[in-house]
Coordinates of C-alpha atoms and ligand atoms in Angstrom, one line a residue:
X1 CA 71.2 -92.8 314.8
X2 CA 67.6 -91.1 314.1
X3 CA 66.4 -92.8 311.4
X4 CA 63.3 -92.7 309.0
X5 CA 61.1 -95.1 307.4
X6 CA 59.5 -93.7 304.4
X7 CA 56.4 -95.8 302.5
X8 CA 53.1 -95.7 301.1
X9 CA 50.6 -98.1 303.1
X10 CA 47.6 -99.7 300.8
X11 CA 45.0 -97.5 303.2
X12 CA 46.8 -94.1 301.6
X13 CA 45.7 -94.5 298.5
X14 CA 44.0 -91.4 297.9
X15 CA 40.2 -92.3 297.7
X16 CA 37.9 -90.3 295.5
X17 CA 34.4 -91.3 294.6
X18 CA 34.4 -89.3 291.3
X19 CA 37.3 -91.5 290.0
X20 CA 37.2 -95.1 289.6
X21 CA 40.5 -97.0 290.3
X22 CA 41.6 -100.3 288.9
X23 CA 41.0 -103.0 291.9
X24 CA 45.0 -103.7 292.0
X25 CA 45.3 -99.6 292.7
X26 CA 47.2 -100.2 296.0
X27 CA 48.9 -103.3 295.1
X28 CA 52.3 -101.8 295.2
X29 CA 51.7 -100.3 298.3
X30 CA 52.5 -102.1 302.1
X31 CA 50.6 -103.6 304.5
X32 CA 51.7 -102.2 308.5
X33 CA 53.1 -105.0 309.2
X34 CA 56.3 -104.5 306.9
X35 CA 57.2 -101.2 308.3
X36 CA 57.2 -102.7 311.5
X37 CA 59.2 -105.2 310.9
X38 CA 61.8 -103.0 309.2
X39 CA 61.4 -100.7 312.4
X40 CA 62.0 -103.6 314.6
X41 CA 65.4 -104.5 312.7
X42 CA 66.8 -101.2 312.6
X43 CA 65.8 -100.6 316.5
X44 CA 67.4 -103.7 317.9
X45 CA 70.4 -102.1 316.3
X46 CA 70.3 -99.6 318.9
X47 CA 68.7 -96.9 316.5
X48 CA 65.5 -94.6 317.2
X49 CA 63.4 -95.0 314.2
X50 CA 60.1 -92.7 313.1
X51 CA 57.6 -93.6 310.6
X52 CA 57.4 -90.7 308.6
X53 CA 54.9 -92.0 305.8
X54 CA 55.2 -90.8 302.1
X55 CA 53.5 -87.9 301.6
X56 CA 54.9 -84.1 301.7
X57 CA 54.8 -84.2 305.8
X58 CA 58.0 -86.6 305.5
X59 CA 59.8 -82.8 305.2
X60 CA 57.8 -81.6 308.5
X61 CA 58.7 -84.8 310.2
X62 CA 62.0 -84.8 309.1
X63 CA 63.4 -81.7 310.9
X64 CA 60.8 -82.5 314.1
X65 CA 62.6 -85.7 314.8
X66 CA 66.1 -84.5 313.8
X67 CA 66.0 -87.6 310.9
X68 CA 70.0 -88.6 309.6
X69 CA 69.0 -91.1 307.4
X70 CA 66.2 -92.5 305.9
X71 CA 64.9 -96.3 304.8
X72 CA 63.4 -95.5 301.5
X73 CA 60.9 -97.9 300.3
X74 CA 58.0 -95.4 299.3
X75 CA 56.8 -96.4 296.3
X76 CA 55.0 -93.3 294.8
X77 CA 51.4 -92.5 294.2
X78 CA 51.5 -91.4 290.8
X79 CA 53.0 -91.6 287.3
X80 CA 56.4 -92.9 285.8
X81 CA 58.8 -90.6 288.3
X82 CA 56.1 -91.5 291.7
X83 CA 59.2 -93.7 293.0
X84 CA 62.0 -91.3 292.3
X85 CA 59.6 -88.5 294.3
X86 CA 60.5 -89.5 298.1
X87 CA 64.0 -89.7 296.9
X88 CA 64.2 -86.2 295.1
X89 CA 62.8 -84.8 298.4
X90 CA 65.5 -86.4 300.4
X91 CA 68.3 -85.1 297.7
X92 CA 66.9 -81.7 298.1
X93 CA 66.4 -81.6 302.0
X94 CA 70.3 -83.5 302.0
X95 CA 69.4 -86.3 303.9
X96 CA 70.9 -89.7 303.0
X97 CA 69.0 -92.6 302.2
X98 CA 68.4 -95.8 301.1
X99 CA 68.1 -97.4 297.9
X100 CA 68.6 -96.2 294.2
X101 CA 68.2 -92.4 293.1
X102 CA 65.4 -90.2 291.7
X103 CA 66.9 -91.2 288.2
X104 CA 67.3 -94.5 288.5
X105 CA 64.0 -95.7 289.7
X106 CA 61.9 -93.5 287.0
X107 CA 64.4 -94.6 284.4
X108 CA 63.8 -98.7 285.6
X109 CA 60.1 -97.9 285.8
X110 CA 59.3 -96.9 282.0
X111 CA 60.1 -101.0 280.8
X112 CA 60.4 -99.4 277.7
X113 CA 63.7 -97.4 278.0
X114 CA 65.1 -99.7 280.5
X115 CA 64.5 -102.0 277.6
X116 CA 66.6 -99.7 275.1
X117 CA 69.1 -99.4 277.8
X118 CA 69.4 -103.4 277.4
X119 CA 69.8 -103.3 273.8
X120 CA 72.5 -100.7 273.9
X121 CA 74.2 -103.4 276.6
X122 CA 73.4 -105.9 273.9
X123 CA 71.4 -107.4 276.1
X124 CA 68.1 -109.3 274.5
X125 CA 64.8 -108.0 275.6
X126 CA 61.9 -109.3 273.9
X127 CA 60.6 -107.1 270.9
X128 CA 58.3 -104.4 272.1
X129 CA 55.8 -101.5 270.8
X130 CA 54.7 -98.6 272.7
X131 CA 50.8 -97.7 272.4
X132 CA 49.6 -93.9 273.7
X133 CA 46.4 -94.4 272.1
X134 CA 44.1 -97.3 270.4
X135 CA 44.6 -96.1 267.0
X136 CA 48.2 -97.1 267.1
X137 CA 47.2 -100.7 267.3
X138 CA 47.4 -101.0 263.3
X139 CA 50.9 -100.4 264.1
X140 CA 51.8 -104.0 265.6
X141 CA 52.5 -107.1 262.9
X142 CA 51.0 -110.3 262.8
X143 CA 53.5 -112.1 265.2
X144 CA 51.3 -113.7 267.9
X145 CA 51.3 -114.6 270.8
X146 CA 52.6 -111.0 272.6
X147 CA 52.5 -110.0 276.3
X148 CA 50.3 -106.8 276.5
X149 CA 51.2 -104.6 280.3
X150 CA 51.1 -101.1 281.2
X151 CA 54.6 -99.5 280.5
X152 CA 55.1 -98.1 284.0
X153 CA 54.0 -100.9 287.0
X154 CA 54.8 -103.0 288.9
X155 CA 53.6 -105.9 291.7
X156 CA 51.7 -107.3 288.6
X157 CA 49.5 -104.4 288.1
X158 CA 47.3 -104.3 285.1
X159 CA 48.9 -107.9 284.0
X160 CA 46.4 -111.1 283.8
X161 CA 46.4 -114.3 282.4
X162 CA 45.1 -112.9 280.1
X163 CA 47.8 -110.7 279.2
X164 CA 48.7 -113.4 276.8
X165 CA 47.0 -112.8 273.6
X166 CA 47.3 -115.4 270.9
X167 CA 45.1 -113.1 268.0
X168 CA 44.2 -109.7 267.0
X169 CA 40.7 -109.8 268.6
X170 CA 42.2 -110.4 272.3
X171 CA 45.1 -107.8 271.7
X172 CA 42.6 -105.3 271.2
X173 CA 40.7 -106.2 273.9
X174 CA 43.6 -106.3 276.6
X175 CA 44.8 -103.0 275.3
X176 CA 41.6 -101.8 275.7
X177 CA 41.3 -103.0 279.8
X178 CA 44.2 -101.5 280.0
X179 CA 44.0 -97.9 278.4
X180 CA 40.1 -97.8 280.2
X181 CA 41.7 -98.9 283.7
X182 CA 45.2 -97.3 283.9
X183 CA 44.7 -93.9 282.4
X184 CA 47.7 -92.1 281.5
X185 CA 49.9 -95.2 280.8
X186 CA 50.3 -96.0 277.5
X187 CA 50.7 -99.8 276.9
X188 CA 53.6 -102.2 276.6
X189 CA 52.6 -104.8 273.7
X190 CA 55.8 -107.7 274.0
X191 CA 57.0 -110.7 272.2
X192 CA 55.8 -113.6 273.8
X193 CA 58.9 -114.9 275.7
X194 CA 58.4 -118.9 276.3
X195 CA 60.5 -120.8 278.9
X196 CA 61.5 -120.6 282.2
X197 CA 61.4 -117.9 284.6
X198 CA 64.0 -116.4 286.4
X199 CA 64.7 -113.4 289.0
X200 CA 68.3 -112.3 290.1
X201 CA 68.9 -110.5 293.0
X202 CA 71.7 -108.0 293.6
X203 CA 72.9 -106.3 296.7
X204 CA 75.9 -103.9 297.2
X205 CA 78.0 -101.3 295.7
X206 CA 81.8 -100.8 294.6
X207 CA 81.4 -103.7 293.2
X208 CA 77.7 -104.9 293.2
X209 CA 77.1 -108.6 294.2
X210 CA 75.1 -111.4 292.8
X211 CA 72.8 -112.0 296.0
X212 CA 71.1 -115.1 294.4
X213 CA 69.1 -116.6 291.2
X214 CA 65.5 -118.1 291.9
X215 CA 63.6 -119.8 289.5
X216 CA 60.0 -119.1 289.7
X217 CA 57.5 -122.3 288.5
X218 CA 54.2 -123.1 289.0
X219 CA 53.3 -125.6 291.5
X220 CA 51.7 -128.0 290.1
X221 CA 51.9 -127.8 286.2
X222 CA 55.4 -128.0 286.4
X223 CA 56.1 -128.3 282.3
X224 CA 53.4 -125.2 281.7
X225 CA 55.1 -121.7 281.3
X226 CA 55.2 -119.6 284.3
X227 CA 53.0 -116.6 284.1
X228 CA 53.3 -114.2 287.6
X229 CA 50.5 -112.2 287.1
X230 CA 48.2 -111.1 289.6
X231 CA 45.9 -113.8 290.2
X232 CA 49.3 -115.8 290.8
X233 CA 51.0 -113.3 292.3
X234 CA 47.7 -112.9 294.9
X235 CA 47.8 -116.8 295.5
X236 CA 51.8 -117.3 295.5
X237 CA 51.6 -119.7 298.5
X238 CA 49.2 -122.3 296.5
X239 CA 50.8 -122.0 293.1
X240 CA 54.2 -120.7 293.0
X241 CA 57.4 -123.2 293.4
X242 CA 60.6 -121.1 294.0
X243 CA 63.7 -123.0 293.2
X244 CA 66.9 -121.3 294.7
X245 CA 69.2 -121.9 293.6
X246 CA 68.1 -122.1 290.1
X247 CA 68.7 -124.9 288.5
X248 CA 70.6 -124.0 285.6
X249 CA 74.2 -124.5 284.5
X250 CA 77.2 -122.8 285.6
X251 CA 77.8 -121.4 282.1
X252 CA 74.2 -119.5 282.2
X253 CA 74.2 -118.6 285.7
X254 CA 77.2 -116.7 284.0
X255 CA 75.7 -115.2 281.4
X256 CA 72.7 -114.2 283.4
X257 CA 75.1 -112.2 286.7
X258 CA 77.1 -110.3 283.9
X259 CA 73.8 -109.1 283.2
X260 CA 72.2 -108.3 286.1
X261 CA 75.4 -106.6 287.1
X262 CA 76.1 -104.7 283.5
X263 CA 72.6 -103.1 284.0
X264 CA 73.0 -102.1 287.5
X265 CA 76.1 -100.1 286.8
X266 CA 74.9 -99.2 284.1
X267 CA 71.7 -97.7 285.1
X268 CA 73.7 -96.7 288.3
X269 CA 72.0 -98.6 290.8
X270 CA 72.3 -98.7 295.0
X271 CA 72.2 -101.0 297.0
X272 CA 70.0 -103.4 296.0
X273 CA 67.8 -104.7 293.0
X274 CA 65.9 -107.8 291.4
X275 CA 66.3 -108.0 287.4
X276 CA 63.2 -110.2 286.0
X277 CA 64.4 -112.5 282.6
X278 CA 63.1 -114.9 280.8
X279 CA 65.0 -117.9 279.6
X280 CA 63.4 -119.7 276.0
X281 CA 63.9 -122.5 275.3
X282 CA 67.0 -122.7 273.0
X283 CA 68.7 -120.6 276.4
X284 CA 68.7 -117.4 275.3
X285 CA 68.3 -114.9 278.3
X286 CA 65.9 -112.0 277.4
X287 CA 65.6 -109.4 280.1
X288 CA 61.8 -107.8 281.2
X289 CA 62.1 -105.4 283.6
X290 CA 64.9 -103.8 287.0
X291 CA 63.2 -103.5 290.5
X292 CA 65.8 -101.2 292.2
X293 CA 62.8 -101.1 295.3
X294 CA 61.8 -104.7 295.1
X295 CA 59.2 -105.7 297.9
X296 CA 60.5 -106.3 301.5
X297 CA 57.6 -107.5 303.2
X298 CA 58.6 -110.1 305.7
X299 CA 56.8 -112.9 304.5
X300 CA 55.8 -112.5 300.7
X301 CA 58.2 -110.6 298.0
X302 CA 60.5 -112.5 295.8
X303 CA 63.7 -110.8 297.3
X304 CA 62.8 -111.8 300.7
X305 CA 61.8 -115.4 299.4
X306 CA 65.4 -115.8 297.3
X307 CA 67.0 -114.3 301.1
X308 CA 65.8 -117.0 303.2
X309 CA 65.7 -119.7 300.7
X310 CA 69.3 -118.8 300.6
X311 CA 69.2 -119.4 304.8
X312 CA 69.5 -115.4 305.3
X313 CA 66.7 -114.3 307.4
X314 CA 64.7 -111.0 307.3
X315 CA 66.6 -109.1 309.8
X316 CA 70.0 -109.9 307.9
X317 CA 69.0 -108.9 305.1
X318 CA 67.1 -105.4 306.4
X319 CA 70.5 -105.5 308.1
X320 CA 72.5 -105.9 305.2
X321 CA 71.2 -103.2 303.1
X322 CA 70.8 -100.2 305.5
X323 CA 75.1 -100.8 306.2
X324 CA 75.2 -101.2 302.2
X325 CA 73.2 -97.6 301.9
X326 CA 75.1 -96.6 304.8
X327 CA 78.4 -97.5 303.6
X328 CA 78.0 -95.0 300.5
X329 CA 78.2 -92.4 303.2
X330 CA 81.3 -92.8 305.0
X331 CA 81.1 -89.9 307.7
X332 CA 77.7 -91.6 309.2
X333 CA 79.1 -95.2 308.5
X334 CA 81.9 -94.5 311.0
X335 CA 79.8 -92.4 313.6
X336 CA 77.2 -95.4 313.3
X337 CA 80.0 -97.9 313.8
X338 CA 81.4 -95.9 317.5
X339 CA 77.8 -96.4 318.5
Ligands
ATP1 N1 57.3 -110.6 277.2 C1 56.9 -111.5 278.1 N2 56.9 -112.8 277.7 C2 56.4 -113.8 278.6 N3 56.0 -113.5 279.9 C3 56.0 -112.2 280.3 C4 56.5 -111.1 279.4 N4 56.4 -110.0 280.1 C5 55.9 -110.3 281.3 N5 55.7 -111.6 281.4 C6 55.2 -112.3 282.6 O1 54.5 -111.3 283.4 C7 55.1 -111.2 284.7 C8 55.0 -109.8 285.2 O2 55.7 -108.9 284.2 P1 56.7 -107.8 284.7 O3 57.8 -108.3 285.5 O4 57.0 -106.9 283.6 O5 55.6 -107.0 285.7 P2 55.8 -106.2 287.1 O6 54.4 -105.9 287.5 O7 56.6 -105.0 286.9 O8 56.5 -107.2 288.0 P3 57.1 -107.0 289.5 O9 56.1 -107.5 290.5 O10 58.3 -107.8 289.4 O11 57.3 -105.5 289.7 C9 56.5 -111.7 284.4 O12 57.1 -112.1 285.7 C10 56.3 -112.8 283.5 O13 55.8 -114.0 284.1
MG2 MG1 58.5 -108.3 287.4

């Protein structure tokens, strides 16, 4: 089969020396590396694969290497719909493709409604305001500490250690940092969420399946709360601990798969996701945020972390979700499976 990698590589970001971008701009984005090791994978299957990029000459290279199917994991350049943009392209051009749809990845990326779509699951999330402007900070209660992030992204951007702020003085600073960095994304002020950390990976569809549940701790303060921002996030092999399987009992582990699954299908997921929760300390689950395009790079990325942990290594897993994707359309699954 022809297929396509689409993605956004950290040198793409567009670079303009009138406008002043935060220093995490690219963070999201991938380094070569990980579309060559996807493009690896897919070719020992026997496939010809193209790197088509992520910008609008994906269309042009689309029809000049006949593409059938494309390995989405572009993440956008802009705004709360930048990872449902690829996708939409692909649904308008009628080419199949990896991953979630152009719905479901700008619906997960605004926390904020994929935190009302919790609540309506009856599903805890911690308590949460919406800021467009500084004015609105009279708005938020007396109920420190809160967890202050822009409301749509991801890999850590915007978030600090000092994202926890314990009085009114730092809240107004971090929203500040974040309304003079991130313009145009209004800010995410939480509840504090103490306790233990925990990701849950899902792969499949008709039915979804639990793929795993990793606790993420820090190295070597063991009984201090786990914060992944970036400065941890940037130094994961010194300070993170990832304990797969999580140690947690059989009666959470419960609790916690019925609701990574419940928001999949409920936010109509594909293929594969990692759902980010918190778990304080009297045990009560409260969910942060759905990565329906969680990183895949070969050697960092909590999915790919949870995978081998789990003793499935990265070409099984790149494996396993382009015949997941694949599967959902059967005319190219069987053509694929002749080959
Ligand atoms: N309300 C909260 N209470 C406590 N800690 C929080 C809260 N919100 C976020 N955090 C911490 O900040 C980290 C990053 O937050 P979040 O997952 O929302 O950001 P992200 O950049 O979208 O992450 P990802 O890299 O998974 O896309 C969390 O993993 C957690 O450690
Ligand atoms: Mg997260």
């Amino acid at each position: 089969m022809r297929i396509g990698i689409t993605y956004n590589l950290k040198s793409d970001l567009p670079i303009s020396s009138s406008v002043s971008v935060p220093e995490d701009a690219a963070e999201e984005f991938d380094h070569p590396e990980t579309i060559e090791a996807i493009q690896e994978v897919l070719s020992k299957e026997g496939h010809e694969v193209h790197l088509l990029g992520g910008d609008l000459r994906v269309v042009e290279k689309i029809k000049e290497f006949g593409i059938e199917f494309v390995f989405n994991i572009a993440e956008g350049f802009q705004g709360r719909n930048r990872e449902a943009h690829i996708p939409a392209l692909l649904e308008l051009l009628g080419i199949p493709y990896s991953g979630s749809d152009p719905l479901g990845l700008a619906l997960t990326l605004d926390k904020a409604l994929a935190k009302r779509i919790a609540l309506s699951l009856w599903i805890l999330t911690p308590k949460f305001w919406v800021l467009d402007e500084l004015r609105s900070l009279c708005e938020i209660p007396d109920q420190f500490p809160f967890f202050v992030k822009p409301l749509w992204e991801g890999s850590s951007k915007g978030i600090r250690f000092s994202s926890r702020v314990e009085n009114r003085e730092q809240l107004e600073k971090e929203v500040k940092r974040l309304f003079d960095n991130y313009t145009r994304v209004p800010v995410l002020v939480e509840e504090y969420i103490p306790g233990r950390e925990l990701t849950v990976a899902v792969i499949g569809n008709e039915p979804p399946e639990i793929f795993g549940i990793m606790e993420l701790e820090f190295k070597n303060q063991k009984n201090k709360d786990f914060c992944y921002s970036l400065e941890v996030k940037r130094s994961w092999q010194d300070t993170v601990a990832y304990q797969f399987p999580a140690a947690i009992s059989r009666e959470a582990a419960q609790i916690l798969e019925r609701h990574a699954l419940d928001l999949f299908k409920t936010f109509r997921l594909r293929d594969m996701a990692r759902f980010d929760f918190r778990m304080n300390p009297d045990g009560k689950f409260y969910f942060l945020e759905v990565n329906p395009l969680p990183g895949l790079s070969p050697d960092s990325g909590d999915f790919v972390i949870l995978a081998k942990k789990k003793g499935v290594s990265y070409s099984v897993l790149i494996s396993r979700i382009f015949q997941t994707a694949l599967g959902r359309y059967p005319s190219l699954f069987q053509a694929n499976k002749q080959v």
